Coordinates of N, CA and C in Angstrom, one line a residue:
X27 N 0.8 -1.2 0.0 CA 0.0 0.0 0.0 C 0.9 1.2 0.0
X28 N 0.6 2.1 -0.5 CA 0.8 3.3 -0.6 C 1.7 3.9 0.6
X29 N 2.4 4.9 0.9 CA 3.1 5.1 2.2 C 2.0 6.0 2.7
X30 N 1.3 7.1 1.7 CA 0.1 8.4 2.1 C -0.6 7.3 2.6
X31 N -1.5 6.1 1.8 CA -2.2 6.0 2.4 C -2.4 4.9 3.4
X32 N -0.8 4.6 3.8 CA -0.4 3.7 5.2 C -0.6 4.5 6.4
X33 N -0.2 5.9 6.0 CA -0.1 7.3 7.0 C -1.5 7.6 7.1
X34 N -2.3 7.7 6.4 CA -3.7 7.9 6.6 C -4.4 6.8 7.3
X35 N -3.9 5.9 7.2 CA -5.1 4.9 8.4 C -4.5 4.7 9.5
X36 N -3.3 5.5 9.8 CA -2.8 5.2 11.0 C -3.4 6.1 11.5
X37 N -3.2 7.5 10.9 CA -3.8 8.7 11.7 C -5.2 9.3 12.0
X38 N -5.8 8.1 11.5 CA -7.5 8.0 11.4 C -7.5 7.0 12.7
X39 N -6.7 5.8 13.0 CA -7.2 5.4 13.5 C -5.7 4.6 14.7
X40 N -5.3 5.2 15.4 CA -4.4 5.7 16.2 C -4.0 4.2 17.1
X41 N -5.5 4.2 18.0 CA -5.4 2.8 19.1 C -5.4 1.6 18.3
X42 N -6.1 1.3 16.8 CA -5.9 0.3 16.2 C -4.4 0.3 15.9
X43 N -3.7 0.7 15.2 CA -2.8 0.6 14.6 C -1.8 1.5 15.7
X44 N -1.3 1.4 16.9 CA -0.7 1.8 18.2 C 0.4 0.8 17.4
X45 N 0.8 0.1 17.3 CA 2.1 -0.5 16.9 C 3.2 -0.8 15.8
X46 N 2.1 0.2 14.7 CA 2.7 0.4 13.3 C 3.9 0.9 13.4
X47 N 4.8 1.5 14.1 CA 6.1 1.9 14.2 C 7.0 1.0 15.0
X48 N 6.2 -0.4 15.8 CA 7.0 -0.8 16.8 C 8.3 -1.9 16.4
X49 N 9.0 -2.2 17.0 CA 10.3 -3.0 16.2 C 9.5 -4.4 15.8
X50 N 10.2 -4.6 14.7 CA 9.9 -6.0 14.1 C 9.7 -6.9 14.6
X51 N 10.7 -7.0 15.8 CA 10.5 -7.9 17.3 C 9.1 -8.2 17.5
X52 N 8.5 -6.9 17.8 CA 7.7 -7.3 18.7 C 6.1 -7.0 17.4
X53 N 6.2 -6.4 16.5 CA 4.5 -6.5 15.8 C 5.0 -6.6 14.7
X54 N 4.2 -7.4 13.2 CA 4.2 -7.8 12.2 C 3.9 -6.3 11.6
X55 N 3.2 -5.5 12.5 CA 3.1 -3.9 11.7 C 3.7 -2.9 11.4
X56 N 5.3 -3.7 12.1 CA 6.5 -3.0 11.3 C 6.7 -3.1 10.1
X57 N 6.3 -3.5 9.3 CA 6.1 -3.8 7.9 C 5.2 -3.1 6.9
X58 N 4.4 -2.5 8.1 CA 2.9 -2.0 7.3 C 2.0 -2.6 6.8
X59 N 1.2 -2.0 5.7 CA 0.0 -2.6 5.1 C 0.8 -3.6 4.2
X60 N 1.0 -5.1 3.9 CA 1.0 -5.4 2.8 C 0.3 -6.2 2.0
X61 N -0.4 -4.9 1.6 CA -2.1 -5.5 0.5 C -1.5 -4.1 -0.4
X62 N -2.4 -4.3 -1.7 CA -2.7 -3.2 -2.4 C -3.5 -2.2 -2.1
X63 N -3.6 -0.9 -3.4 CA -4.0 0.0 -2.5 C -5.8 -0.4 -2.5
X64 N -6.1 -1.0 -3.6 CA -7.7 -0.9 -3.8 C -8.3 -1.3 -2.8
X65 N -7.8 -2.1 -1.3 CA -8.3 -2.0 -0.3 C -7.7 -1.6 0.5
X66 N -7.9 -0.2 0.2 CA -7.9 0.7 1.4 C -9.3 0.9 2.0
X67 N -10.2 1.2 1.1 CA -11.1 1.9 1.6 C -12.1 0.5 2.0
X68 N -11.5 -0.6 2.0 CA -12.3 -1.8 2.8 C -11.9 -1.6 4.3
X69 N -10.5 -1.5 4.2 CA -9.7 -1.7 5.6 C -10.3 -0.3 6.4
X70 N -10.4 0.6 5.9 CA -10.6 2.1 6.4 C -12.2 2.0 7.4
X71 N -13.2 1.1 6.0 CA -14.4 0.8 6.6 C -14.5 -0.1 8.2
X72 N -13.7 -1.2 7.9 CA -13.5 -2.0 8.6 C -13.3 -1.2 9.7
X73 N -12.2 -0.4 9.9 CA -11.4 0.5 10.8 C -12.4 1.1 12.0
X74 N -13.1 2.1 11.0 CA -14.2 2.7 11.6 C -15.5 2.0 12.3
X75 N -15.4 1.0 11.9 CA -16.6 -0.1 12.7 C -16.1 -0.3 13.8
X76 N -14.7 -1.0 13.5 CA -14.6 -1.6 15.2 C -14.3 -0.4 15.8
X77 N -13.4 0.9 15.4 CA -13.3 1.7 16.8 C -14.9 2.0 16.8
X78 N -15.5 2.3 16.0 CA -16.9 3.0 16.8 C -17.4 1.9 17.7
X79 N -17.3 0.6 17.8 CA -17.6 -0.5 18.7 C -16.9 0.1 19.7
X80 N -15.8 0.2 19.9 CA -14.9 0.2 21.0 C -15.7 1.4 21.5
X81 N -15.6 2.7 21.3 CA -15.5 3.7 21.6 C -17.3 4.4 22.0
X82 N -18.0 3.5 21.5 CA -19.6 3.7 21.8 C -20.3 2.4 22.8
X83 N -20.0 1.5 22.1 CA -20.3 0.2 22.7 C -19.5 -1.1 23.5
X84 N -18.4 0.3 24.5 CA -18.1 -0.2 25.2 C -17.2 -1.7 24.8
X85 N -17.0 -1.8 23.9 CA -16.1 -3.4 23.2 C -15.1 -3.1 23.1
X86 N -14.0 -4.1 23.7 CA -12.4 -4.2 23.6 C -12.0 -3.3 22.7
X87 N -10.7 -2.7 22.9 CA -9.8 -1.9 22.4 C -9.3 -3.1 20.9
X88 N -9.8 -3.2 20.1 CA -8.8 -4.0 18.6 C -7.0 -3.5 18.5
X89 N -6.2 -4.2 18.4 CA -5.0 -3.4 18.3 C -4.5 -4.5 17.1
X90 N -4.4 -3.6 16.0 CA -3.8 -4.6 14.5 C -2.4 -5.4 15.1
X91 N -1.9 -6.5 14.8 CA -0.8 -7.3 14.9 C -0.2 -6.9 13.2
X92 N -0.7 -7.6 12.6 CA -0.5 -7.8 11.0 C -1.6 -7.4 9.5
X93 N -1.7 -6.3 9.0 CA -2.6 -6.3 7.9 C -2.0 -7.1 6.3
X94 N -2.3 -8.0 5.8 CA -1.6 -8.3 4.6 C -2.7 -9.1 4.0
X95 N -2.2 -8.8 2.6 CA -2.7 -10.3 1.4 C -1.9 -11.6 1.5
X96 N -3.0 -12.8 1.5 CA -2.5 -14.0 1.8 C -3.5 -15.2 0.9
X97 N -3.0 -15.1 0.2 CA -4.0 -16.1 -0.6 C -5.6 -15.4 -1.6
X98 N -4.9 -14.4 -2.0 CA -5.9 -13.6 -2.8 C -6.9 -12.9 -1.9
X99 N -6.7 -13.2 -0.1 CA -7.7 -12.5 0.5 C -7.0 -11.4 1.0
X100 N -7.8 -10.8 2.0 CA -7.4 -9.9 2.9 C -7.4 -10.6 4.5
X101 N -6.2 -10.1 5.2 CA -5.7 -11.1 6.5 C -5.7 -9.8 7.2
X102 N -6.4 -10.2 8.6 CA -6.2 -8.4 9.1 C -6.3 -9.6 10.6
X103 N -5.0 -9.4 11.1 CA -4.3 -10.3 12.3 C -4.6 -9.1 13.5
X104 N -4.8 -9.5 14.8 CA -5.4 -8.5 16.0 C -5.2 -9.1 17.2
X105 N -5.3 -8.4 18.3 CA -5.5 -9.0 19.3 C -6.7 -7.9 19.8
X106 N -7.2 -8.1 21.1 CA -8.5 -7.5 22.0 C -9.6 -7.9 20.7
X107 N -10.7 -7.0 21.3 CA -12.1 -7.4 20.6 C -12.8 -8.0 21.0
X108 N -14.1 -8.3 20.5 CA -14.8 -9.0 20.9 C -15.8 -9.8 19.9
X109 N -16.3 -10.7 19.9 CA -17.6 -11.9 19.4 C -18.0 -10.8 17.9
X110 N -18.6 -9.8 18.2 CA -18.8 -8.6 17.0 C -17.9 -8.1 16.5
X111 N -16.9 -8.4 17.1 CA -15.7 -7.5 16.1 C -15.1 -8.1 15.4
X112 N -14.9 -9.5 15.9 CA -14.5 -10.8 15.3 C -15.5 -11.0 13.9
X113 N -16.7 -10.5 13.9 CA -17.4 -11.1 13.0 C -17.3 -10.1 11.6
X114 N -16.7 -8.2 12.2 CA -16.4 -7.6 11.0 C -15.4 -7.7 10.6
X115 N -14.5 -8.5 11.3 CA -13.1 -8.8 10.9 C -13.2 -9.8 9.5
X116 N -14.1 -10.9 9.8 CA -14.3 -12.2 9.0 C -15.1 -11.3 7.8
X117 N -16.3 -10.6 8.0 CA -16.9 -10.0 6.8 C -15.9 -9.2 6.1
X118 N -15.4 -8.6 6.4 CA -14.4 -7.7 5.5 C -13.2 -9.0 4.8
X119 N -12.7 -9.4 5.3 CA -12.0 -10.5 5.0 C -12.4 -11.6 3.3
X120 N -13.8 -11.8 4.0 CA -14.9 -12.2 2.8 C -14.9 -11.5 1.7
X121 N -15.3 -10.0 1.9 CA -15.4 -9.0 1.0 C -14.2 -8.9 0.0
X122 N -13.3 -8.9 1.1 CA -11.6 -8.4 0.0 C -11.5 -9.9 -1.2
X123 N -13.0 -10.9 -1.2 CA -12.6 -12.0 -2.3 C -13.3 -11.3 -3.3
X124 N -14.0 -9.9 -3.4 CA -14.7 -9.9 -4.3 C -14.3 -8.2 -4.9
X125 N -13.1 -8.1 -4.5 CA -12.5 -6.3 -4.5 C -10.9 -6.5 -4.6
X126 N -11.3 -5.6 -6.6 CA -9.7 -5.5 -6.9 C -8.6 -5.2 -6.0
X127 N -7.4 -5.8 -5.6 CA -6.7 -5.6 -4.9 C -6.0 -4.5 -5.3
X128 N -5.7 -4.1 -6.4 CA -5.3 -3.2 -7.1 C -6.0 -1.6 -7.5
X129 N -7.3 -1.4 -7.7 CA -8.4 -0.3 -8.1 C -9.3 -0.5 -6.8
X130 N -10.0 -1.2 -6.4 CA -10.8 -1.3 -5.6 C -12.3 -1.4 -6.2
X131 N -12.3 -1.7 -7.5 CA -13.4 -2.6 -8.5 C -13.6 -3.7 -7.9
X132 N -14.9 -4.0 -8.4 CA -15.5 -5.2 -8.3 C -14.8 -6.2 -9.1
X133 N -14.0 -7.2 -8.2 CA -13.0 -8.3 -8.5 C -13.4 -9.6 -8.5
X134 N -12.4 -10.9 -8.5 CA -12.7 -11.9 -9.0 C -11.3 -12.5 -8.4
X135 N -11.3 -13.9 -7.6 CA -10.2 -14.4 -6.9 C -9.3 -14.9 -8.1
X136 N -8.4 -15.0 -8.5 CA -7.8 -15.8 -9.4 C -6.4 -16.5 -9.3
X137 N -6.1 -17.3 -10.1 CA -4.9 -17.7 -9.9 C -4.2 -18.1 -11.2
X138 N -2.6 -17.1 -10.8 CA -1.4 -17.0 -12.1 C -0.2 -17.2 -10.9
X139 N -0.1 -18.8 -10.6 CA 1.1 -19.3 -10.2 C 1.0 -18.5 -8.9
X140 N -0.1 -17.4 -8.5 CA -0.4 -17.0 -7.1 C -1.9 -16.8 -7.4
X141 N -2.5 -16.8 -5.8 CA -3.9 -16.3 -5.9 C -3.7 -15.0 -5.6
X142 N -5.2 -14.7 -6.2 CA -5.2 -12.8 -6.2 C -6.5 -12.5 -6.4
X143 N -7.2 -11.0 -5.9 CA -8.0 -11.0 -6.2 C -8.0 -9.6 -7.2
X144 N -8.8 -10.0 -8.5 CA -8.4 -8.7 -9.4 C -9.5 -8.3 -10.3
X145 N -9.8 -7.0 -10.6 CA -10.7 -7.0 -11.7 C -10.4 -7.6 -13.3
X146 N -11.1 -7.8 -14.2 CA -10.3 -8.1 -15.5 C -9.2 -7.1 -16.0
X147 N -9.6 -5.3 -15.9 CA -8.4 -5.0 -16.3 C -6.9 -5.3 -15.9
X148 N -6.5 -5.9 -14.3 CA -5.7 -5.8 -13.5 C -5.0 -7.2 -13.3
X149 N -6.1 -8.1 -13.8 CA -6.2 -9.3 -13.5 C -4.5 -9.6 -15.3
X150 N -3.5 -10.9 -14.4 CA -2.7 -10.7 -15.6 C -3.1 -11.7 -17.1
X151 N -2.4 -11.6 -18.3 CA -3.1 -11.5 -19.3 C -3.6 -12.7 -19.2
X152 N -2.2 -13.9 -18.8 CA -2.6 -15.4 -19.1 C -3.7 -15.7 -18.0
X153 N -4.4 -15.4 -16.8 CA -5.5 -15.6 -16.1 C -6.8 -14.7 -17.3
X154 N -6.7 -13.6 -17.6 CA -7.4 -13.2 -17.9 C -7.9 -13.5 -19.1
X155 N -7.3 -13.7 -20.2 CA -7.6 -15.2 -21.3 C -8.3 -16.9 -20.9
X156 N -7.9 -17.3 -19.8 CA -8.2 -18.3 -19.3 C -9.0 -18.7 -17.9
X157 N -9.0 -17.3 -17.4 CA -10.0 -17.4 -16.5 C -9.8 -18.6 -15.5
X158 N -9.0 -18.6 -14.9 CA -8.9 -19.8 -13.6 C -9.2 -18.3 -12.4
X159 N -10.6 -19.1 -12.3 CA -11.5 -18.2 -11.0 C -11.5 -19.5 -9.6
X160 N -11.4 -18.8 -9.0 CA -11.8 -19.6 -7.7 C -12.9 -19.2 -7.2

């Protein structure tokens, strides 16, 4: 992802991402985002759900471990939370099988020697001739 817009979800969303500078040692979010940029504005959504959980309805503090692509999805690794947060964690997760990783269009999981999730333009030539969807 983008460095702006690695800087923008951190600064949006502070107590989630409290670790994004921390040594390698100790959080996988020394690394940052590594997904593309077209979900941003999934993870952003996501973001805003659980702090407004936390911060209205009284629900555990979320604190990101790891955000990354892993198998054409979206992997958003945590600790705190709770039963409902857990569950917008898995819906967004879901979602990122159907959102270009790349534009943030309406995508398609595929696979070229990796899985990925991409719209046709983005998607590469030999999947997109042959169409291996999952």
């Amino acid at each position: 992802m983008k460095k702006e817009l690695d800087a923008l979800l951190c600064s949006r969303y502070p107590l989630i991402f409290a670790d994004r500078h921390a040594p390698m040692t100790q959080s996988c979010m020394y690394w940052g985002f590594s997904c593309g940029d077209g979900w941003f504005d999934l993870i952003d959504t996501l973001c805003a759900r659980l702090q407004f959980a936390t911060d209205h309805n009284k629900a555990p503090q979320v604190v990101a471990t790891q955000v990354k692509e892993k198998w054409g999805m979206l992997c958003f690794y945590y600790w705190g939370g709770n039963n409902e947060q857990s569950g917008m964690v898995d819906m967004a997760e879901a979602l990122s099988e159907r959102i270009c990783e790349e534009c943030g269009e309406p995508g398609k999981r595929r696979v070229s020697g990796a899985y990925m999730t991409r719209c046709a333009e983005h998607a590469p030539a030999q999947v997109a001739a042959g169409e291996t969807l999952l």
